[in-house]
Short mmCIF file of C-alpha atoms in Angstrom, two decimals:
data_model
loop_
_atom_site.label_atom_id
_atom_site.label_comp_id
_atom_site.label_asym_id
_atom_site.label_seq_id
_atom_site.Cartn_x
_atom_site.Cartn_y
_atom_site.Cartn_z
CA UNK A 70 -17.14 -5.87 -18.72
CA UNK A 71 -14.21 -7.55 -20.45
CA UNK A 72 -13.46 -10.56 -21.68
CA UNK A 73 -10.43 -10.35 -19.81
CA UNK A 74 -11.92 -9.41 -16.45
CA UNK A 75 -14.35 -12.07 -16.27
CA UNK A 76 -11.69 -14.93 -17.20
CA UNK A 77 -9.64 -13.36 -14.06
CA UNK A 78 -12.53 -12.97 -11.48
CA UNK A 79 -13.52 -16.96 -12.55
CA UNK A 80 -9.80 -17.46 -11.81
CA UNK A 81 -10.01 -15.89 -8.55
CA UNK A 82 -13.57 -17.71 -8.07
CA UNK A 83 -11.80 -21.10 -8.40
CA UNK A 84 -8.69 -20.24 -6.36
CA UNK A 85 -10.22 -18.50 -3.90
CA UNK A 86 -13.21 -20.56 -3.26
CA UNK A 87 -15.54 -17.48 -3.13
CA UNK A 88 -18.28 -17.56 -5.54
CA UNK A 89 -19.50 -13.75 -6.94
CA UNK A 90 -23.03 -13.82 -7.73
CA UNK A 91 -23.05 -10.99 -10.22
CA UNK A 92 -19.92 -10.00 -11.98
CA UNK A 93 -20.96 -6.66 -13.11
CA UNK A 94 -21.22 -5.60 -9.49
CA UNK A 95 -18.19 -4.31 -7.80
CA UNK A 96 -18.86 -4.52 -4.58
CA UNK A 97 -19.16 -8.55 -5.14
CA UNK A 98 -15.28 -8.39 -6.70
CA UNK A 99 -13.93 -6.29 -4.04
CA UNK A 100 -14.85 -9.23 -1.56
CA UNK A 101 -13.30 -11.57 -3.96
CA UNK A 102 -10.05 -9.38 -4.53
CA UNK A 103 -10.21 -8.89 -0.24
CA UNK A 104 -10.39 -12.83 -0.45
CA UNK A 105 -7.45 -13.23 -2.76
CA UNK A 106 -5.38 -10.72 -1.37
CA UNK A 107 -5.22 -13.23 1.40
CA UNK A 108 -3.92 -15.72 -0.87
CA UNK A 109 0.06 -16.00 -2.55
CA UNK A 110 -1.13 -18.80 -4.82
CA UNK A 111 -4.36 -16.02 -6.38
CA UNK A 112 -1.79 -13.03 -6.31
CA UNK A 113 -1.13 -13.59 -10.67
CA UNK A 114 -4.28 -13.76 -10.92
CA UNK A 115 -4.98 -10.86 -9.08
CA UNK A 116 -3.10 -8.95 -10.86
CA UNK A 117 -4.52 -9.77 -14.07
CA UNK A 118 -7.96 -8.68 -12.45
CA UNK A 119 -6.42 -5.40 -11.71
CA UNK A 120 -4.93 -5.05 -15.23
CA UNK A 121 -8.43 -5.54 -16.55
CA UNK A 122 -10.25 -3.66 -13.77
CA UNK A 123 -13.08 -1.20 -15.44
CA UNK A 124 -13.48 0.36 -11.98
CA UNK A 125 -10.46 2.70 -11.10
CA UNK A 126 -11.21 3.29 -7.98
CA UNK A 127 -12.13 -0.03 -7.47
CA UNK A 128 -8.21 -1.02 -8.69
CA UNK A 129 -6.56 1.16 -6.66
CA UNK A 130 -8.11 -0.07 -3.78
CA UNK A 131 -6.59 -3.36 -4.76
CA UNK A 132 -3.33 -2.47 -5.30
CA UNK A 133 -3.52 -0.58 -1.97
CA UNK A 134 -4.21 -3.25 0.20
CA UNK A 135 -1.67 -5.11 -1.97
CA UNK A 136 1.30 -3.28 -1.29
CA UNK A 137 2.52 -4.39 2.38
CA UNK A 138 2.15 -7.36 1.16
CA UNK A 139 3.98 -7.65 -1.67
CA UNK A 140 7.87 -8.42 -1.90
CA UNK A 141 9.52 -4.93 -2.79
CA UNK A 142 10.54 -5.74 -6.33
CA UNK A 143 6.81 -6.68 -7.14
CA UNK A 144 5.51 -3.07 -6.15
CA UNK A 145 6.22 -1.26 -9.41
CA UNK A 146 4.49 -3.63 -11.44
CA UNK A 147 1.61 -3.64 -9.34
CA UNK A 148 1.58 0.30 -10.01
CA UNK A 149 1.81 0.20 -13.72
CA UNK A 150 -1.17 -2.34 -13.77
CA UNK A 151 -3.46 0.83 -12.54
CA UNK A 152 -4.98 3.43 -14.94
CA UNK A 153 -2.88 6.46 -14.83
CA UNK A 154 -5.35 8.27 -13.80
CA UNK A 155 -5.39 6.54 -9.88
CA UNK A 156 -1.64 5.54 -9.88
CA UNK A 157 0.06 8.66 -7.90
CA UNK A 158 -1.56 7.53 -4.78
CA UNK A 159 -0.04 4.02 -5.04
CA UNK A 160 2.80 5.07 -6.28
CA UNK A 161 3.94 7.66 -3.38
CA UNK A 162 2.54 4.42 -0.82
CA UNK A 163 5.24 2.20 -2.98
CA UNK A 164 7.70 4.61 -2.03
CA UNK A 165 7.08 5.32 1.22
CA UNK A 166 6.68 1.31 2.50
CA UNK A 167 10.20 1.55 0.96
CA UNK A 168 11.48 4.36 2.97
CA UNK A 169 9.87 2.57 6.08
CA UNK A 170 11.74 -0.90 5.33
CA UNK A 171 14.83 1.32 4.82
CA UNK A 172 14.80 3.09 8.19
CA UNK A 173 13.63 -0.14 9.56
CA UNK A 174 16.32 -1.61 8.59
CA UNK A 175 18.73 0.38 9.73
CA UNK A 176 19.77 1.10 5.92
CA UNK A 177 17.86 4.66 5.45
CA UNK A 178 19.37 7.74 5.19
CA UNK A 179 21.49 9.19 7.98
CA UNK A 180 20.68 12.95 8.00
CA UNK A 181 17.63 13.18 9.74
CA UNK A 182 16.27 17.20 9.57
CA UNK A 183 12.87 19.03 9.01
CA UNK A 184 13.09 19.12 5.23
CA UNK A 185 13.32 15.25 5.30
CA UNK A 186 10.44 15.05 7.57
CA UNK A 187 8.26 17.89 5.71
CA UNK A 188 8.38 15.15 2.98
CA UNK A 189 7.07 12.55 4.66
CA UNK A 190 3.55 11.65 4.62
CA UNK A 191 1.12 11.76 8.13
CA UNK A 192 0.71 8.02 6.94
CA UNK A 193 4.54 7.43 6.82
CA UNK A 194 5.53 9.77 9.89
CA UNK A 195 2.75 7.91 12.10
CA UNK A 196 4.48 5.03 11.17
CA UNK A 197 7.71 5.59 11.41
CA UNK A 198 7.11 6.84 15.29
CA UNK A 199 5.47 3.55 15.27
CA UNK A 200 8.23 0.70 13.83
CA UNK A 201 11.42 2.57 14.09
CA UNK A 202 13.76 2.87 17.10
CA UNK A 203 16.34 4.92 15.31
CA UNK A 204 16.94 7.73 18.24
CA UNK A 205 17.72 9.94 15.02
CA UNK A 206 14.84 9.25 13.05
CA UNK A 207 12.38 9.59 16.10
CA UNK A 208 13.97 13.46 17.38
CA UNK A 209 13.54 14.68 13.92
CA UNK A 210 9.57 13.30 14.41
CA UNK A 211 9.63 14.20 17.83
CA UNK A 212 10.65 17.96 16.87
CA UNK A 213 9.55 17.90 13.05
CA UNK A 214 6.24 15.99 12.52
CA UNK A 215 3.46 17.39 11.38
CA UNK A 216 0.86 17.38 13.70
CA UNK A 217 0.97 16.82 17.74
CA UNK A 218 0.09 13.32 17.31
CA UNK A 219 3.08 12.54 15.17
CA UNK A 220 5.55 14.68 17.60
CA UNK A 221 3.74 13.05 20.79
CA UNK A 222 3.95 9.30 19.57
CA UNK A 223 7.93 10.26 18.74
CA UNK A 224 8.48 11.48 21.89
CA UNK A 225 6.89 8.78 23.79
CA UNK A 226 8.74 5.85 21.45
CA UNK A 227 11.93 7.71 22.43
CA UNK A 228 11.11 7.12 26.16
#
């Protein structure tokens, strides 16, 4: 383990209030990182734990849980803290919370066909049928998602 890791987790120990037993053990700092994602005032130091992260995996999982709760300026950097290796999963997520703020919003994009859709994730579609009462957005889901459950939870959001 790194120098760098440990001084983070004792960070998170002391902001958090959530003592880990044994360091080397991951499962112990995912309950701390679970603790501190809970926690604005930990979140730099969180981050620095994920920048020093040993455990991929263990990172991602992290910046996951991370990402709805992060302002949408903060998202990138939280992605570039992860090993290459893991960072395609949070980075598509990244993307698509953005997409799903946009539509939202009201702000997303205004033609609304099957390609668009195909693009979407079952994550993002789900949730989209889910959070946005665009008409628009939810008869291209209602006619375009991917599986029934996407096209039935459309359908039913439109009424």
């Amino acid at each position: 383990m790194s120098p760098a890791l440990r001084d983070a987790v004792r960070r998170l120990e002391v902001l958090t209030g959530t003592a880990v037993p044994d360091v080397a053990d991951g499962h112990a700092r995912w309950e701390l990182y679970r603790a501190a994602l809970a926690s604005d005032a930990a979140r730099p130091a969180l981050l620095a734990a994920v920048e020093s992260e040993n455990d991929a995996a263990l990172a991602s999982g992290v910046v996951g849980e991370a990402l709805e709760r992060l302002p949408r300026t903060d998202r990138e950097t939280w992605v570039q803290a992860l090993d290459p290796s893991v960072r395609a999963f949070s980075a598509r997520r990244a993307q698509e919370l953005g997409t799903l703020e946009d539509l939202r919003s009201g702000a997303g994009v205004r033609e609304f066909g099957p390609e668009l859709v195909d693009g979407w994730s079952d994550w993002l579609q789900l949730r989209i049928a889910a959070e946005v009462s665009d008409p628009s957005v939810l008869r291209a889901l209602a006619g375009s998602g991917r599986t029934k459950r996407i096209r039935r939870a459309a359908s039913e959001a439109l009424g």
